[in-house]
């Protein structure tokens, strides 16, 4: 396998499937099966999930809610998604641990870096919930931060598109996909990969990012094998 330890970032919206809101159990089951297959190859897997399928702090702020309050609510939404994925992973036979940046002793462990690394070394799939635990930071930033803390080899950003394009492929049929691109080229071309805080963290720590379509069964295994699907962002 190309990597030893990976951080998989999933958007909350990807869990919706064809729904307008909430969690599509079939999508979560597919994710669990794909993660199980990759884990069976000996990879250490950590996961960060967004909460946009349940609550978006930025949207709530625009409607008049206090931004910090809204962001904390968004963090709780990520824990709901994390628990759903944890349940699906355990149903396919994987051992998991859910660690959150906000203490919730009845349902998960608090995030402690050394403990997270030890869980990975023992072969457990580790899910990081509640973002960074701070308002004004996205789950992209949480993914970049946790990946750096656990010394992951790569951040795999699983989305509903199969990579980074010159323009939005849903709006511009002439858009072409990059197979590889540098951090500097992303800046220069004004492309939207992650929020700027997360993206800069990855660049400064020489942590590559791969954007790929997680909703197509088998793609996660192809990425773990080093197959050239998706788009690689590197220094």
PDB file of N, CA and C in Angstrom, residues 1 6 8 10 26-41 43 45 47 85 88-89 92 94 125 156 212-224 229:
ATOM      1  N   UNK A   1       0.851  -1.197   0.000  1.00  0.00           N
ATOM      2  CA  UNK A   1       0.000   0.000   0.000  1.00  0.00           C
ATOM      3  C   UNK A   1       0.884   1.244   0.000  1.00  0.00           C
ATOM      4  N   UNK A   6      -3.574   7.296   7.303  1.00  0.00           N
ATOM      5  CA  UNK A   6      -4.283   8.288   6.508  1.00  0.00           C
ATOM      6  C   UNK A   6      -5.368   8.967   7.336  1.00  0.00           C
ATOM      7  N   UNK A   8      -8.987  10.524   6.625  1.00  0.00           N
ATOM      8  CA  UNK A   8     -10.074  10.640   5.662  1.00  0.00           C
ATOM      9  C   UNK A   8     -11.029  11.736   6.116  1.00  0.00           C
ATOM     10  N   UNK A  10     -14.534  13.509   5.415  1.00  0.00           N
ATOM     11  CA  UNK A  10     -15.821  13.361   4.735  1.00  0.00           C
ATOM     12  C   UNK A  10     -16.685  14.585   5.010  1.00  0.00           C
ATOM     13  N   UNK A  26     -27.771   3.930   3.518  1.00  0.00           N
ATOM     14  CA  UNK A  26     -27.097   3.154   2.468  1.00  0.00           C
ATOM     15  C   UNK A  26     -25.735   3.746   2.134  1.00  0.00           C
ATOM     16  N   UNK A  27     -25.649   5.071   2.144  1.00  0.00           N
ATOM     17  CA  UNK A  27     -24.357   5.729   1.903  1.00  0.00           C
ATOM     18  C   UNK A  27     -23.382   5.397   3.035  1.00  0.00           C
ATOM     19  N   UNK A  28     -23.861   5.467   4.265  1.00  0.00           N
ATOM     20  CA  UNK A  28     -22.998   5.172   5.410  1.00  0.00           C
ATOM     21  C   UNK A  28     -22.525   3.721   5.373  1.00  0.00           C
ATOM     22  N   UNK A  29     -23.407   2.813   4.967  1.00  0.00           N
ATOM     23  CA  UNK A  29     -23.017   1.394   4.855  1.00  0.00           C
ATOM     24  C   UNK A  29     -21.932   1.215   3.797  1.00  0.00           C
ATOM     25  N   UNK A  30     -22.092   1.906   2.665  1.00  0.00           N
ATOM     26  CA  UNK A  30     -21.080   1.801   1.610  1.00  0.00           C
ATOM     27  C   UNK A  30     -19.734   2.320   2.102  1.00  0.00           C
ATOM     28  N   UNK A  31     -19.755   3.453   2.814  1.00  0.00           N
ATOM     29  CA  UNK A  31     -18.521   3.986   3.379  1.00  0.00           C
ATOM     30  C   UNK A  31     -17.871   2.959   4.314  1.00  0.00           C
ATOM     31  N   UNK A  32     -18.694   2.338   5.159  1.00  0.00           N
ATOM     32  CA  UNK A  32     -18.173   1.370   6.123  1.00  0.00           C
ATOM     33  C   UNK A  32     -17.509   0.190   5.420  1.00  0.00           C
ATOM     34  N   UNK A  33     -18.136  -0.294   4.360  1.00  0.00           N
ATOM     35  CA  UNK A  33     -17.560  -1.426   3.624  1.00  0.00           C
ATOM     36  C   UNK A  33     -16.247  -1.031   2.953  1.00  0.00           C
ATOM     37  N   UNK A  34     -16.218   0.170   2.371  1.00  0.00           N
ATOM     38  CA  UNK A  34     -14.988   0.643   1.722  1.00  0.00           C
ATOM     39  C   UNK A  34     -13.859   0.823   2.739  1.00  0.00           C
ATOM     40  N   UNK A  35     -14.205   1.376   3.890  1.00  0.00           N
ATOM     41  CA  UNK A  35     -13.200   1.588   4.940  1.00  0.00           C
ATOM     42  C   UNK A  35     -12.698   0.246   5.471  1.00  0.00           C
ATOM     43  N   UNK A  36     -13.594  -0.706   5.620  1.00  0.00           N
ATOM     44  CA  UNK A  36     -13.201  -2.044   6.081  1.00  0.00           C
ATOM     45  C   UNK A  36     -12.209  -2.688   5.118  1.00  0.00           C
ATOM     46  N   UNK A  37     -12.477  -2.580   3.827  1.00  0.00           N
ATOM     47  CA  UNK A  37     -11.602  -3.182   2.826  1.00  0.00           C
ATOM     48  C   UNK A  37     -10.193  -2.586   2.874  1.00  0.00           C
ATOM     49  N   UNK A  38     -10.117  -1.275   3.029  1.00  0.00           N
ATOM     50  CA  UNK A  38      -8.806  -0.614   3.106  1.00  0.00           C
ATOM     51  C   UNK A  38      -8.112  -0.958   4.422  1.00  0.00           C
ATOM     52  N   UNK A  39      -8.871  -0.965   5.500  1.00  0.00           N
ATOM     53  CA  UNK A  39      -8.300  -1.300   6.813  1.00  0.00           C
ATOM     54  C   UNK A  39      -7.715  -2.712   6.810  1.00  0.00           C
ATOM     55  N   UNK A  40      -8.347  -3.624   6.082  1.00  0.00           N
ATOM     56  CA  UNK A  40      -7.879  -5.018   6.015  1.00  0.00           C
ATOM     57  C   UNK A  40      -6.503  -5.136   5.368  1.00  0.00           C
ATOM     58  N   UNK A  41      -6.112  -4.107   4.623  1.00  0.00           N
ATOM     59  CA  UNK A  41      -4.787  -4.093   3.987  1.00  0.00           C
ATOM     60  C   UNK A  41      -3.698  -3.609   4.943  1.00  0.00           C
ATOM     61  N   UNK A  43      -3.782  -0.582   6.711  1.00  0.00           N
ATOM     62  CA  UNK A  43      -3.667   0.866   6.886  1.00  0.00           C
ATOM     63  C   UNK A  43      -4.279   1.323   8.204  1.00  0.00           C
ATOM     64  N   UNK A  45      -6.374   4.164   9.916  1.00  0.00           N
ATOM     65  CA  UNK A  45      -7.345   5.109   9.366  1.00  0.00           C
ATOM     66  C   UNK A  45      -7.954   5.977  10.462  1.00  0.00           C
ATOM     67  N   UNK A  47     -10.604   9.472  10.828  1.00  0.00           N
ATOM     68  CA  UNK A  47     -11.683  10.085  10.043  1.00  0.00           C
ATOM     69  C   UNK A  47     -12.180  11.357  10.722  1.00  0.00           C
ATOM     70  N   UNK A  85     -21.500   6.859  11.724  1.00  0.00           N
ATOM     71  CA  UNK A  85     -20.442   6.127  11.024  1.00  0.00           C
ATOM     72  C   UNK A  85     -19.806   5.086  11.941  1.00  0.00           C
ATOM     73  N   UNK A  88     -21.955   2.059  11.950  1.00  0.00           N
ATOM     74  CA  UNK A  88     -21.851   1.301  10.694  1.00  0.00           C
ATOM     75  C   UNK A  88     -20.531   0.536  10.619  1.00  0.00           C
ATOM     76  N   UNK A  89     -19.450   1.155  11.070  1.00  0.00           N
ATOM     77  CA  UNK A  89     -18.139   0.486  11.050  1.00  0.00           C
ATOM     78  C   UNK A  89     -18.121  -0.724  11.974  1.00  0.00           C
ATOM     79  N   UNK A  92     -19.812  -3.843  10.605  1.00  0.00           N
ATOM     80  CA  UNK A  92     -19.051  -4.651   9.641  1.00  0.00           C
ATOM     81  C   UNK A  92     -17.810  -5.268  10.280  1.00  0.00           C
ATOM     82  N   UNK A  94     -15.404  -3.799  12.486  1.00  0.00           N
ATOM     83  CA  UNK A  94     -14.215  -3.019  12.828  1.00  0.00           C
ATOM     84  C   UNK A  94     -14.279  -2.536  14.277  1.00  0.00           C
ATOM     85  N   UNK A 125     -10.071   1.983  14.121  1.00  0.00           N
ATOM     86  CA  UNK A 125     -10.403   3.151  13.298  1.00  0.00           C
ATOM     87  C   UNK A 125     -10.791   4.274  14.254  1.00  0.00           C
ATOM     88  N   UNK A 156      -7.067  12.579   2.786  1.00  0.00           N
ATOM     89  CA  UNK A 156      -7.914  12.173   1.673  1.00  0.00           C
ATOM     90  C   UNK A 156      -9.267  12.854   1.836  1.00  0.00           C
ATOM     91  N   UNK A 212     -11.102  13.255  -3.991  1.00  0.00           N
ATOM     92  CA  UNK A 212     -11.635  12.166  -4.820  1.00  0.00           C
ATOM     93  C   UNK A 212     -13.109  11.941  -4.510  1.00  0.00           C
ATOM     94  N   UNK A 213     -13.758  11.142  -5.349  1.00  0.00           N
ATOM     95  CA  UNK A 213     -15.182  10.835  -5.185  1.00  0.00           C
ATOM     96  C   UNK A 213     -15.326   9.623  -4.267  1.00  0.00           C
ATOM     97  N   UNK A 214     -15.756   9.864  -3.030  1.00  0.00           N
ATOM     98  CA  UNK A 214     -15.911   8.787  -2.056  1.00  0.00           C
ATOM     99  C   UNK A 214     -17.213   8.022  -2.287  1.00  0.00           C
ATOM    100  N   UNK A 215     -18.141   8.612  -3.034  1.00  0.00           N
ATOM    101  CA  UNK A 215     -19.451   7.981  -3.199  1.00  0.00           C
ATOM    102  C   UNK A 215     -19.448   6.860  -4.235  1.00  0.00           C
ATOM    103  N   UNK A 216     -18.343   6.678  -4.926  1.00  0.00           N
ATOM    104  CA  UNK A 216     -18.221   5.562  -5.862  1.00  0.00           C
ATOM    105  C   UNK A 216     -17.504   4.421  -5.157  1.00  0.00           C
ATOM    106  N   UNK A 217     -18.203   3.313  -4.975  1.00  0.00           N
ATOM    107  CA  UNK A 217     -17.640   2.165  -4.256  1.00  0.00           C
ATOM    108  C   UNK A 217     -16.320   1.731  -4.888  1.00  0.00           C
ATOM    109  N   UNK A 218     -15.325   1.480  -4.036  1.00  0.00           N
ATOM    110  CA  UNK A 218     -14.018   1.021  -4.519  1.00  0.00           C
ATOM    111  C   UNK A 218     -13.000   2.115  -4.709  1.00  0.00           C
ATOM    112  N   UNK A 219     -13.445   3.375  -4.778  1.00  0.00           N
ATOM    113  CA  UNK A 219     -12.503   4.475  -4.996  1.00  0.00           C
ATOM    114  C   UNK A 219     -11.527   4.641  -3.834  1.00  0.00           C
ATOM    115  N   UNK A 220     -12.010   4.422  -2.623  1.00  0.00           N
ATOM    116  CA  UNK A 220     -11.137   4.570  -1.449  1.00  0.00           C
ATOM    117  C   UNK A 220      -9.973   3.581  -1.526  1.00  0.00           C
ATOM    118  N   UNK A 221     -10.260   2.351  -1.963  1.00  0.00           N
ATOM    119  CA  UNK A 221      -9.203   1.354  -2.118  1.00  0.00           C
ATOM    120  C   UNK A 221      -8.207   1.766  -3.206  1.00  0.00           C
ATOM    121  N   UNK A 222      -8.728   2.312  -4.306  1.00  0.00           N
ATOM    122  CA  UNK A 222      -7.830   2.758  -5.384  1.00  0.00           C
ATOM    123  C   UNK A 222      -6.887   3.848  -4.901  1.00  0.00           C
ATOM    124  N   UNK A 223      -7.427   4.795  -4.123  1.00  0.00           N
ATOM    125  CA  UNK A 223      -6.588   5.868  -3.583  1.00  0.00           C
ATOM    126  C   UNK A 223      -5.523   5.289  -2.659  1.00  0.00           C
ATOM    127  N   UNK A 224      -5.923   4.369  -1.768  1.00  0.00           N
ATOM    128  CA  UNK A 224      -4.982   3.768  -0.822  1.00  0.00           C
ATOM    129  C   UNK A 224      -3.886   2.989  -1.539  1.00  0.00           C
ATOM    130  N   UNK A 229      -6.383   8.177  -9.371  1.00  0.00           N
ATOM    131  CA  UNK A 229      -7.706   8.791  -9.487  1.00  0.00           C
ATOM    132  C   UNK A 229      -7.731  10.018  -8.575  1.00  0.00           C
TER     133      UNK A 229
END
